[in-house]
PDB file of C-alpha atoms and ligand atoms in Angstrom:
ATOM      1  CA  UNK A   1       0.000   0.000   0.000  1.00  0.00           C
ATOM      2  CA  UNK A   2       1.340   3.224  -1.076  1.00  0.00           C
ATOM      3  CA  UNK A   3       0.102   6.372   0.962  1.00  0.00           C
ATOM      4  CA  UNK A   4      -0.975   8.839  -1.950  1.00  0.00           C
ATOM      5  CA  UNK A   5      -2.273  12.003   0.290  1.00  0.00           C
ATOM      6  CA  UNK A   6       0.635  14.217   0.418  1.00  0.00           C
ATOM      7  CA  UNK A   7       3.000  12.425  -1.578  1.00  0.00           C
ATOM      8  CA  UNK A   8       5.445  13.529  -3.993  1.00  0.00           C
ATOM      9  CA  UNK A   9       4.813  12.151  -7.369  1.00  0.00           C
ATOM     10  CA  UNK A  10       7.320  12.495 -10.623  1.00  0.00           C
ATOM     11  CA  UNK A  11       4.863  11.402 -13.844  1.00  0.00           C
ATOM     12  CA  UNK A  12       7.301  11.326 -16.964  1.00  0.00           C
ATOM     13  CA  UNK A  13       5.179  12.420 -19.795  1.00  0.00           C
ATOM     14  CA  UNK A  14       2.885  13.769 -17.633  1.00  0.00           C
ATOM     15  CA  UNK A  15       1.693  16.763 -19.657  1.00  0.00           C
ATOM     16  CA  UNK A  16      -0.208  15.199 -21.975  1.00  0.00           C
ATOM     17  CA  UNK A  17      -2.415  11.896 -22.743  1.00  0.00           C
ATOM     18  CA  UNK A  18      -2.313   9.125 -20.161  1.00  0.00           C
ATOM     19  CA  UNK A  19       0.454  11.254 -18.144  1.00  0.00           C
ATOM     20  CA  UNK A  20      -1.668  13.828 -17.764  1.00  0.00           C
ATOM     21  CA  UNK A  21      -4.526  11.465 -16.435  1.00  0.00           C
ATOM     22  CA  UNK A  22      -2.492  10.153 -14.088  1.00  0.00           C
ATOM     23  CA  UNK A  23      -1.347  13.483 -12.604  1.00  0.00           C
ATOM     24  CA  UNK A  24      -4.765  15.042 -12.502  1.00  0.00           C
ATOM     25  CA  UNK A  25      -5.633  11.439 -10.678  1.00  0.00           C
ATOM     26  CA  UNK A  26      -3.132  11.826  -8.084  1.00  0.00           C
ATOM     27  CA  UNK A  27      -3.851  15.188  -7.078  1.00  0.00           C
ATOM     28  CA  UNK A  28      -7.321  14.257  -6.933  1.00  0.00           C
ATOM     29  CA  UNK A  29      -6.050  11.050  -4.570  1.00  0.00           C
ATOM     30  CA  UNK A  30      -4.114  13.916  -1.959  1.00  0.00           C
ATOM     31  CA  UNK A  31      -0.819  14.278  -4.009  1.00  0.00           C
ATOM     32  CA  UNK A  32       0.923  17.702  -2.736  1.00  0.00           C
ATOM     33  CA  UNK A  33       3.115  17.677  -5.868  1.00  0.00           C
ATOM     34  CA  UNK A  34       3.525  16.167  -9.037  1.00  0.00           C
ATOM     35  CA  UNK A  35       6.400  16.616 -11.163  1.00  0.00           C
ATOM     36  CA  UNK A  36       5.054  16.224 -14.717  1.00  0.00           C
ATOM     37  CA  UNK A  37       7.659  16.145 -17.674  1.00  0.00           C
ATOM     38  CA  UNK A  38       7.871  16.880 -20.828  1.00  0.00           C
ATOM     39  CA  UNK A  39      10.513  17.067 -23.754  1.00  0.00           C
ATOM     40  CA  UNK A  40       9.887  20.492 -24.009  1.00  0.00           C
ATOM     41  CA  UNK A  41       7.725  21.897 -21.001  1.00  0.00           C
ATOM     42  CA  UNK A  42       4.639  23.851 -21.242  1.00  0.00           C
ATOM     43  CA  UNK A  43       3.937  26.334 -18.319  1.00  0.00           C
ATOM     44  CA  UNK A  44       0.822  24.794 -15.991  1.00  0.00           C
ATOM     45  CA  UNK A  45      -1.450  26.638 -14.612  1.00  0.00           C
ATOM     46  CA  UNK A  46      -2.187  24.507 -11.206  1.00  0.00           C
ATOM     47  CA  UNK A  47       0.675  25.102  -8.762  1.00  0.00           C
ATOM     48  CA  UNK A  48       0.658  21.805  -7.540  1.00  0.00           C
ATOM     49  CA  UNK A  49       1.803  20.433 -11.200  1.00  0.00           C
ATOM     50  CA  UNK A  50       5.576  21.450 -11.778  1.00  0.00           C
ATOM     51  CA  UNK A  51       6.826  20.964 -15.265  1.00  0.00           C
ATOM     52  CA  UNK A  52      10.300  19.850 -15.912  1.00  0.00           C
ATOM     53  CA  UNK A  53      12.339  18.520 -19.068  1.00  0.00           C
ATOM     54  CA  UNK A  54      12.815  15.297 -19.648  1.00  0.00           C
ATOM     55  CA  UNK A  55      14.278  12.703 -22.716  1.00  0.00           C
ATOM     56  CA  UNK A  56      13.492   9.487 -21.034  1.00  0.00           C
ATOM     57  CA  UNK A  57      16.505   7.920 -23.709  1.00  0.00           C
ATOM     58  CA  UNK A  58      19.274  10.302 -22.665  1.00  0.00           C
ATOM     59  CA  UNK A  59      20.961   9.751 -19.286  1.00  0.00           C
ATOM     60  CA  UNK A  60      22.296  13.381 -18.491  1.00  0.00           C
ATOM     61  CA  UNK A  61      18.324  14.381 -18.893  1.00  0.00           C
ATOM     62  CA  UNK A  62      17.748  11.709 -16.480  1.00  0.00           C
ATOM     63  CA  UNK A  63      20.652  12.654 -14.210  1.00  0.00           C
ATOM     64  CA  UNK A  64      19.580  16.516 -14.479  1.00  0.00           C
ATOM     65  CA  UNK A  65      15.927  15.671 -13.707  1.00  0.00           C
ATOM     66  CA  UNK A  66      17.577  13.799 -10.696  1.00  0.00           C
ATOM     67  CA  UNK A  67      19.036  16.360  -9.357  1.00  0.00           C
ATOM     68  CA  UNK A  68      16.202  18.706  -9.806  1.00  0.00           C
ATOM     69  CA  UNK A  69      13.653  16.237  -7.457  1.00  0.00           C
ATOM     70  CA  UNK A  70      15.324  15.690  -4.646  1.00  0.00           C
ATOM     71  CA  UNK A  71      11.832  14.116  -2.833  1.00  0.00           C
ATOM     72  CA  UNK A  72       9.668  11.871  -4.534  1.00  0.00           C
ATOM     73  CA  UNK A  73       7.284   9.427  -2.997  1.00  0.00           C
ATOM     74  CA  UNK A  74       5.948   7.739  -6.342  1.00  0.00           C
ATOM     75  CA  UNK A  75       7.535   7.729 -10.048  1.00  0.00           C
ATOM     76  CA  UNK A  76       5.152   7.021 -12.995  1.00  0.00           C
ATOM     77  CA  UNK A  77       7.122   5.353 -15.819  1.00  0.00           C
ATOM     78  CA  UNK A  78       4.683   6.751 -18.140  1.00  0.00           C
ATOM     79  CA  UNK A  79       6.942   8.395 -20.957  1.00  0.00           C
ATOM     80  CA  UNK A  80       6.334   6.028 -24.132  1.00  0.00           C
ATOM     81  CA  UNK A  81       6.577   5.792 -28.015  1.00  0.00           C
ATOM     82  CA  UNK A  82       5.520   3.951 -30.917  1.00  0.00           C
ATOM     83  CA  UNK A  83       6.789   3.265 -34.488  1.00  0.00           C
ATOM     84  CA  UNK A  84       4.484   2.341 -37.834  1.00  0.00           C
ATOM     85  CA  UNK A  85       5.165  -0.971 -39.946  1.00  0.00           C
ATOM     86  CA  UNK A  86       6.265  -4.291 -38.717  1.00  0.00           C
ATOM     87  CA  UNK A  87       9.543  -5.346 -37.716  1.00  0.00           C
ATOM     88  CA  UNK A  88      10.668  -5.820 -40.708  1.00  0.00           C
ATOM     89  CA  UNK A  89      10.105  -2.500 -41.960  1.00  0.00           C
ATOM     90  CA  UNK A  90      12.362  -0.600 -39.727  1.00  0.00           C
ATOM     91  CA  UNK A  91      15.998  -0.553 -39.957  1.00  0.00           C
ATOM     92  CA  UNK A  92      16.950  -2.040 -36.080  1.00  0.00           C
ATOM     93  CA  UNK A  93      18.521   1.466 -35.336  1.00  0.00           C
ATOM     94  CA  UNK A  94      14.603   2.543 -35.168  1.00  0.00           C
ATOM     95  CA  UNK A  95      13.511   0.042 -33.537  1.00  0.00           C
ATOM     96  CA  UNK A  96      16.775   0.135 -30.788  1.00  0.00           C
ATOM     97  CA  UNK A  97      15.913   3.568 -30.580  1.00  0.00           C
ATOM     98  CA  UNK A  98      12.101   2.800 -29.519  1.00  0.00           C
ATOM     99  CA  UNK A  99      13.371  -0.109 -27.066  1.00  0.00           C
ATOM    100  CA  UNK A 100      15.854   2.924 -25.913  1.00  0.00           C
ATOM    101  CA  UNK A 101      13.220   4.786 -24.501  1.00  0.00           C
ATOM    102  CA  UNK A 102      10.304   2.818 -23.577  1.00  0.00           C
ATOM    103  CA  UNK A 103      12.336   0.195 -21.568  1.00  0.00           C
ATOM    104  CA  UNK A 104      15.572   1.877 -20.761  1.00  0.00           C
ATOM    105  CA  UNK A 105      14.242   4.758 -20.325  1.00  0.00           C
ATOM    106  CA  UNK A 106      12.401   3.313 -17.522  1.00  0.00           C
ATOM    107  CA  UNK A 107      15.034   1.922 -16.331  1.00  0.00           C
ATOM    108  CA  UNK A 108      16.960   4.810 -16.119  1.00  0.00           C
ATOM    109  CA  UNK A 109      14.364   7.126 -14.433  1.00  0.00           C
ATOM    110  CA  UNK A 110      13.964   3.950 -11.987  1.00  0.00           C
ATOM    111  CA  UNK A 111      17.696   3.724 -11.173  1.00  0.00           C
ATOM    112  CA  UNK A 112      17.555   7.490 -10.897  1.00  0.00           C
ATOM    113  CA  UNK A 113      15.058   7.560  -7.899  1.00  0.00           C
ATOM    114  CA  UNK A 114      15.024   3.898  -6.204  1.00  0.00           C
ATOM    115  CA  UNK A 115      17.560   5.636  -3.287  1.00  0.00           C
ATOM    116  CA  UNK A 116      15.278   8.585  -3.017  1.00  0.00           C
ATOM    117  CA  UNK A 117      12.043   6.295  -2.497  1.00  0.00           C
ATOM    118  CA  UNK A 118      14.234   4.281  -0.628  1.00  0.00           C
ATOM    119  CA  UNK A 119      15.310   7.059   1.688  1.00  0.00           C
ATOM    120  CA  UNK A 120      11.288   8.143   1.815  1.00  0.00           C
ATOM    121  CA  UNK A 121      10.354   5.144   3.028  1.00  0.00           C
ATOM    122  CA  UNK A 122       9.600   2.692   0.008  1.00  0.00           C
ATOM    123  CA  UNK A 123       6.860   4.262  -2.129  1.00  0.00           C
ATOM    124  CA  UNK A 124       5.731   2.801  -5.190  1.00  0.00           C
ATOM    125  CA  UNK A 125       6.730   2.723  -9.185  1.00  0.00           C
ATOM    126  CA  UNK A 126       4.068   2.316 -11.686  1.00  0.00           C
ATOM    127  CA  UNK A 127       5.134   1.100 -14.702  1.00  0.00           C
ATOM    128  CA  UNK A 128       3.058   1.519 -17.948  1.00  0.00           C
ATOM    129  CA  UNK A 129       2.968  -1.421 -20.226  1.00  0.00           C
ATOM    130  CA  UNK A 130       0.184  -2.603 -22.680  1.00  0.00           C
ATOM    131  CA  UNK A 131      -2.234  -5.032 -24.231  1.00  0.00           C
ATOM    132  CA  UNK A 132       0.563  -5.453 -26.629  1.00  0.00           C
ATOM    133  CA  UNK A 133       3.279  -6.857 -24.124  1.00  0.00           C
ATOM    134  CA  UNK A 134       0.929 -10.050 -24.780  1.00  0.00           C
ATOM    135  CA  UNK A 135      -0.569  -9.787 -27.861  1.00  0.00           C
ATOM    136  CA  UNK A 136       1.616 -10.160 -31.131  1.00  0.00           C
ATOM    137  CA  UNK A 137       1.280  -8.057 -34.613  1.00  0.00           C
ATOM    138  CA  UNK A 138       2.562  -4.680 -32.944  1.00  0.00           C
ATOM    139  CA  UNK A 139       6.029  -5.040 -34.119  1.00  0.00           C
ATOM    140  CA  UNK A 140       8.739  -2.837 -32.441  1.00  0.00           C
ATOM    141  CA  UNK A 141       6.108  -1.532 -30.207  1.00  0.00           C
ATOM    142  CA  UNK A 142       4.838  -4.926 -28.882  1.00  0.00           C
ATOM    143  CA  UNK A 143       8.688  -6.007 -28.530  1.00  0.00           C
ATOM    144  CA  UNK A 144       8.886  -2.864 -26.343  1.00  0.00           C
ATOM    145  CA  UNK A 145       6.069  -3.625 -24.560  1.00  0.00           C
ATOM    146  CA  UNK A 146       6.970  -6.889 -23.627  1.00  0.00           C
ATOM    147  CA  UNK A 147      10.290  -6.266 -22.198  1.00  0.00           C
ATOM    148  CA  UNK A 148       9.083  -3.388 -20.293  1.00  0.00           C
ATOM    149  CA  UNK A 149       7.015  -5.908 -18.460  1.00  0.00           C
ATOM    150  CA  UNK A 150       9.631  -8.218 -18.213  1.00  0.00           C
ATOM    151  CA  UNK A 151      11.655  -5.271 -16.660  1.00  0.00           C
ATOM    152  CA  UNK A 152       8.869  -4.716 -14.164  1.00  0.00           C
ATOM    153  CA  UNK A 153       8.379  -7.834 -12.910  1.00  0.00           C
ATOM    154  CA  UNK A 154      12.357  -8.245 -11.982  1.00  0.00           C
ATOM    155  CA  UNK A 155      12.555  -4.515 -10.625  1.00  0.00           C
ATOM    156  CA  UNK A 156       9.093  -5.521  -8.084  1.00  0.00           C
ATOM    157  CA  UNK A 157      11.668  -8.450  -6.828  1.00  0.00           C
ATOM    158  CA  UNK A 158      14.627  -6.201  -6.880  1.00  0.00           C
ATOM    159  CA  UNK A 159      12.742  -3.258  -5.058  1.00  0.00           C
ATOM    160  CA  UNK A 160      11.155  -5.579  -2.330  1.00  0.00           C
ATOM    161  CA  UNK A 161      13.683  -4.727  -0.431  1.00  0.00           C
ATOM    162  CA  UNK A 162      13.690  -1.352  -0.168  1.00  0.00           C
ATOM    163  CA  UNK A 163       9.828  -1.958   0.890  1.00  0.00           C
ATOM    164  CA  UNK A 164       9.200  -0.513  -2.875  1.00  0.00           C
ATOM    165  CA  UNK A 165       5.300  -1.211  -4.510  1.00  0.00           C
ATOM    166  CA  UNK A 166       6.290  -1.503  -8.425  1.00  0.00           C
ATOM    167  CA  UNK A 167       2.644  -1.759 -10.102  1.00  0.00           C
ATOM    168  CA  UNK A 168       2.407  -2.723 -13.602  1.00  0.00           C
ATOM    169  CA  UNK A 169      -0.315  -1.461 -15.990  1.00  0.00           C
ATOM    170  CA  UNK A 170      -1.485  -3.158 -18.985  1.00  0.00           C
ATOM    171  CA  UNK A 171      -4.531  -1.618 -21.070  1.00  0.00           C
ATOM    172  CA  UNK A 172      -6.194  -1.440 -24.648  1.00  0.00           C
ATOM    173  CA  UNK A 173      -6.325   1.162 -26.707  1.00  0.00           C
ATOM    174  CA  UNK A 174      -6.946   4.695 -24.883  1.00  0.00           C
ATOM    175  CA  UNK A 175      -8.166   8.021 -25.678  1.00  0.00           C
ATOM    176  CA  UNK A 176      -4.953   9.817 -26.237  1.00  0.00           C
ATOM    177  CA  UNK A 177      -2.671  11.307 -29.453  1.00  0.00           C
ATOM    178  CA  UNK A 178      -0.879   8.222 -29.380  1.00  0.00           C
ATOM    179  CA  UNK A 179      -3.914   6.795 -31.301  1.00  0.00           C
ATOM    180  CA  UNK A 180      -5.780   9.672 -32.110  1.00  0.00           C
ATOM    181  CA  UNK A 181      -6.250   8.312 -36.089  1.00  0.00           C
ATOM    182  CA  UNK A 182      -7.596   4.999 -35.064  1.00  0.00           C
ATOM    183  CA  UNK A 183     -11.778   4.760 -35.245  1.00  0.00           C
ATOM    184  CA  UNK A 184     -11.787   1.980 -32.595  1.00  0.00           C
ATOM    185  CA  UNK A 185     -13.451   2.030 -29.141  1.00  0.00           C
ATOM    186  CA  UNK A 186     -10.955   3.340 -26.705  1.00  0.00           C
ATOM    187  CA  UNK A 187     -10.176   3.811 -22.367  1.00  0.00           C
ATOM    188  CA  UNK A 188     -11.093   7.055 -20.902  1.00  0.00           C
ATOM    189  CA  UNK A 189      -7.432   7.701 -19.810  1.00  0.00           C
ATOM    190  CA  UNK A 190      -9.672   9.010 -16.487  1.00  0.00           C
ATOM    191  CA  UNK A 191     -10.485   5.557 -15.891  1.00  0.00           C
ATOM    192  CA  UNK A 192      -7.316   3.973 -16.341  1.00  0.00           C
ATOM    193  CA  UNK A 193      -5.705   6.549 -14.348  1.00  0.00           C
ATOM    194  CA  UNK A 194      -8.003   6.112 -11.251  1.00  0.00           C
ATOM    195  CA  UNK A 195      -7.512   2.107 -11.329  1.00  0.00           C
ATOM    196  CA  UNK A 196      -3.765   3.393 -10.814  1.00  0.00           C
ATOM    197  CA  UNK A 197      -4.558   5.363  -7.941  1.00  0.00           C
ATOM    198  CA  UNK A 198      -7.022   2.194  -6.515  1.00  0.00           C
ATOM    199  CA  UNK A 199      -3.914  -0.225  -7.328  1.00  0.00           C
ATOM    200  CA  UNK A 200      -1.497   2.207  -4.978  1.00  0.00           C
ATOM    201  CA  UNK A 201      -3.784   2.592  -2.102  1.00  0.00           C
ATOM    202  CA  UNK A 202      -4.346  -1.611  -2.390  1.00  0.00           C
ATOM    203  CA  UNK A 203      -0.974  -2.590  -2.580  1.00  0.00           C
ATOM    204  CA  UNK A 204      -1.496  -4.266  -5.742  1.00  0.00           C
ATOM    205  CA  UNK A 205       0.777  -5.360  -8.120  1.00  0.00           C
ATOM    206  CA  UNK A 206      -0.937  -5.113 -11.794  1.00  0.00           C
ATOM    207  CA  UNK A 207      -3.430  -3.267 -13.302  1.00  0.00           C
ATOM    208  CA  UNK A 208      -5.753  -4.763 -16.043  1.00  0.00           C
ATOM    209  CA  UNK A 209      -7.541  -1.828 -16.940  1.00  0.00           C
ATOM    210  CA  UNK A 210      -9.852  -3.192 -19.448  1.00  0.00           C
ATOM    211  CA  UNK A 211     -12.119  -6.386 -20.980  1.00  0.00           C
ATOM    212  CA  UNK A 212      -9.391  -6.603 -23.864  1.00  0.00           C
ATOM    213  CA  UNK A 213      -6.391  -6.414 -21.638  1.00  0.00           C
ATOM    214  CA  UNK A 214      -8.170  -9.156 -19.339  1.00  0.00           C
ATOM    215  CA  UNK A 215      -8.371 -11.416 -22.464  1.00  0.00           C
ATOM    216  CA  UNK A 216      -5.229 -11.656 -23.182  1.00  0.00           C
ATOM    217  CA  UNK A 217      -4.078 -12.422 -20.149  1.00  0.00           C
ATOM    218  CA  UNK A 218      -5.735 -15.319 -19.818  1.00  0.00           C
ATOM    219  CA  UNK A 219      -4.583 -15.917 -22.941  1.00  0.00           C
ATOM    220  CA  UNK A 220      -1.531 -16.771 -22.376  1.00  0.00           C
ATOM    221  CA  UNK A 221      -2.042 -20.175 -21.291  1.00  0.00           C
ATOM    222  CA  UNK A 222      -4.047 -20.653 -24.126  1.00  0.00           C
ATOM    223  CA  UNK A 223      -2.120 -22.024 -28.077  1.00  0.00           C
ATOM    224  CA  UNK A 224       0.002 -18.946 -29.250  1.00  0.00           C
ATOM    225  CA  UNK A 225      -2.288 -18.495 -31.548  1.00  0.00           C
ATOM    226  CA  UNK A 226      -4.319 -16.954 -29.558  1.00  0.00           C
ATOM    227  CA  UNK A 227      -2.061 -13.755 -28.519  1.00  0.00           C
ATOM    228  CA  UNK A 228      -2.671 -12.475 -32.685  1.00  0.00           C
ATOM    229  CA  UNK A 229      -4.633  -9.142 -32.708  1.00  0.00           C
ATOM    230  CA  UNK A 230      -7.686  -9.781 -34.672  1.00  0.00           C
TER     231      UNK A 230
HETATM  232  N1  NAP B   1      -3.034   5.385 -25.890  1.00  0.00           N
HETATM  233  C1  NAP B   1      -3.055   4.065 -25.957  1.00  0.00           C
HETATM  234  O1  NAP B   1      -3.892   3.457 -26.648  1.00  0.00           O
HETATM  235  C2  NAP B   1      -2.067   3.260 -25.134  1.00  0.00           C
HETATM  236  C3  NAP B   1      -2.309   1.893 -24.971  1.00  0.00           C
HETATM  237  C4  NAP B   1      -1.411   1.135 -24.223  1.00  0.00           C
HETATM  238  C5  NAP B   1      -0.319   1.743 -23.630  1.00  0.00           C
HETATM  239  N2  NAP B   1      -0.094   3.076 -23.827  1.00  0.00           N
HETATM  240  C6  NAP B   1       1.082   3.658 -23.187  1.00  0.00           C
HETATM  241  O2  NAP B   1       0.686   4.745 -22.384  1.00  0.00           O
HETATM  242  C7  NAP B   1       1.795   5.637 -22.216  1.00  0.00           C
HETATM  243  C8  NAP B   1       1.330   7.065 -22.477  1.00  0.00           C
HETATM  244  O3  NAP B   1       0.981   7.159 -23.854  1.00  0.00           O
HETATM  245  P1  NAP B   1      -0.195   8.083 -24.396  1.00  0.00           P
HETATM  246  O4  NAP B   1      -1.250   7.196 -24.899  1.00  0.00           O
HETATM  247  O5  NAP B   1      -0.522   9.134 -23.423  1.00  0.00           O
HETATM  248  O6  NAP B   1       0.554   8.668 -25.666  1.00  0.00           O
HETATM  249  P2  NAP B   1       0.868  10.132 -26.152  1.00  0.00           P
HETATM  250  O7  NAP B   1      -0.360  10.953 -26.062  1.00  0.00           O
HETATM  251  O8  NAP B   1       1.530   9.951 -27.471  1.00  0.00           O
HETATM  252  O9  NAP B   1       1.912  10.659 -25.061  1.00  0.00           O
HETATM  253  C9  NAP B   1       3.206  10.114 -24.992  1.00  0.00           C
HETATM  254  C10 NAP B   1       3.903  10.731 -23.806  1.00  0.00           C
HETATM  255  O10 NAP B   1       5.210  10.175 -23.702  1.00  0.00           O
HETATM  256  C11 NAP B   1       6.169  11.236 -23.710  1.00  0.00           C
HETATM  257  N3  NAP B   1       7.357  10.810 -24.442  1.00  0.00           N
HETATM  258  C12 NAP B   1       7.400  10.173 -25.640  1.00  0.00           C
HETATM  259  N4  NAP B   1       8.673   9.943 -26.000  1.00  0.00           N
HETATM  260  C13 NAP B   1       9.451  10.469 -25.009  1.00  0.00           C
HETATM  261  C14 NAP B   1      10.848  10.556 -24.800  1.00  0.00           C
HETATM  262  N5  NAP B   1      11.730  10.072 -25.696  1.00  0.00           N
HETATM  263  N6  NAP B   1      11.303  11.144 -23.662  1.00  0.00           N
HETATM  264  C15 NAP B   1      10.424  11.650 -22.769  1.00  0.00           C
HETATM  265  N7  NAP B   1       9.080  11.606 -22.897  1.00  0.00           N
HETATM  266  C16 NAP B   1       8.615  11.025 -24.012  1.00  0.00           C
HETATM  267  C17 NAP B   1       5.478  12.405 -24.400  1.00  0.00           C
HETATM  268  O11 NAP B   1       6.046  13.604 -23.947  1.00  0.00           O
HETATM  269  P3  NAP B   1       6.148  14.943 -24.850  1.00  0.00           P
HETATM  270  O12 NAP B   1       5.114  15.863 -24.283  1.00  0.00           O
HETATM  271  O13 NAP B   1       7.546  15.404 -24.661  1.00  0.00           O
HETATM  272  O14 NAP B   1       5.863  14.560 -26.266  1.00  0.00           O
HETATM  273  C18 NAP B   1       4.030  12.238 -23.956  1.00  0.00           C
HETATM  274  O15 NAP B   1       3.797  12.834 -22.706  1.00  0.00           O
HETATM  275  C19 NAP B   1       2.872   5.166 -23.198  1.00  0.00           C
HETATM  276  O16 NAP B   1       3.834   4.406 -22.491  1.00  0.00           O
HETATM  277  C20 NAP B   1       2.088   4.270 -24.153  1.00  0.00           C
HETATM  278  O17 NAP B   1       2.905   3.306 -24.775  1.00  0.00           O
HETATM  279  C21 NAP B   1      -0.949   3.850 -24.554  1.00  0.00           C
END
C-alpha cells in the first residue's frame, strides 16, 4: 500500500495523454506535488503540477531531472513511443531507438530515484505497459512492450527490499494522441488513471484496466495463436 495524500509524485510524460490522467488522478487522490515532464515543457497553470524537461533515452536528462527532485514518494514510468510498420520494416537502429526509450528509459528514471524512495520510506513505481506486451502483430512496439514488463516484474523483486510497490499497468487502446487516427473504441485515460490510484492505495501489483487487456491475459495459457490481434 502506497500512501498517496501528500506524496510527492514524478509522472514522466505527464503533460499530456495518459500522463496527464495520471497526474490530474493523483492530485485528486491527496498528491501535494507532481512533477510532470515533458521534452519540451509547457507552463501549468495549477501550482501543484511542476513541469520539468525530460528525454526518457538520454541519461544526463535523467541525471539533471535527478538532481532537480530531490523528494519523490511515487515515479510514474509513463513516458512512451511507438513506431508504424512491422519489424521488418524498420531498420533495427529505429527500432533500438524505440526499445531505448520505452524500456531503458524506464530503467533509467527507476535507477535514478530507487535511493530517493528508498530514503522516503519505500513508495511505489508504476510502470506503464500494454495489451501489446501479450498480444503479437505490434512489431517494435509490442517487442517494447513486452520487455518493459519483463523489466517490471524483476525490478518488483529487486525493489522488495527497499519496501518498494512496483505496479504494472497493462490496457487497450486509450483516448490519447498516441492513437488519435484509429476509429476503434478506446479507455477514458480518467479511468485507467483512477484504477492506478485504486492499485497504490491496495498494494497491488498489476493493473488490467480493461475487458481486452483481461483477455489476453488469460490468454496466455491458451495455443500462441491466440495472442494475434484480430
Ligand atoms: N493510448 C493508448 O492506446 C495506449 C495503450 C497502451 C499503452 N499506452 C502507453 O501509455 C503511455 C502514455 O501514452 P499516451 O497514450 O498518453 O501517448 P501520447 O499521447 O503519445 O503521449 C506520450 C507521452 O510520452 C512522452 N514521451 C514520448 N517519447 C518520449 C521521450 N523520448 N522522452 C520523454 N518523454 C517522451 C510524451 O512527452 P512529450 O510531451 O515530450 O511529447 C508524452 O507525454 C505510453 O507508455 C504508451 O505506450 C498507450
Amino acid at each position: 500500500m502506497t500512501e498517496i495524500k501528500g506524496a510527492r509524485v514524478l509522472v514522466t510524460g505527464g503533460q499530456r495523454g495518459l500522463g496527464k490522467a495520471f497526474a490530474a488522478a493523483l492530485l485528486e487522490a491527496g498528491a501535494e506535488t507532481v512533477y510532470v515532464t515533458a521534452r519540451r515543457p509547457r507552463p501549468e497553470t495549477d501550482p501543484r503540477l511542476v513541469p520539468l524537461a525530460l528525454e526518457v533515452g538520454d541519461d544526463a536528462s535523467v541525471a539533471r531531472l535527478a538532481e532537480q527532485v530531490p523528494d519523490v514518494d511515487i515515479v510514474v514510468n509513463n513516458a512512451g513511443a511507438t513506431i508504424p510498420n512491422g519489424l521488418l520494416g524498420n531498420d533495427v537502429a529505429e527500432v533500438a531507438h524505440l526499445l531505448d526509450v520505452n524500456v531503458l528509459g524506464a530503467l533509467r528514471v527507476t535507477q535514478a530515484f530507487a535511493p530517493v524512495l528508498a530514503r522516503r520510506g519505500g513508495g511505489a513505481v508504476v510502470n506503464v505497459h500494454s495489451v501489446l506486451s501479450w498480444a503479437s502483430g505490434a512489431g517494435a512496439y509490442g517487442v517494447s512492450k513486452a520487455a518493459l514488463w519483463s523489466l517490471t516484474n524483476s525490478l518488483r523483486h529487486e525493489l522488495a527490499s527497499q519496501g518498494t510497490q512496483v505496479v504494472g499497468v497493462h490496457l487497450g487502446y486509450t483516448d490519447t494522441d498516441m492513437v488519435r487516427a484509429l476509429d476503434v473504441p478506446k479507455n477514458d485515460p480518467r479511468d485507467v488513471a483512477a484504477q492506478v490510484v485504486e492499485a497504490l492505495l491496495k498494494g497491488e501489483s498489476e493493473v488490467l484496466a480493461d475487458e481486452v487487456t483481461r483477455h489476453f491475459k488469460a490468454a496466455l495459457s491458451g495455443p500462441v495463436e491466440g495472442l494475434a490481434v484480430a
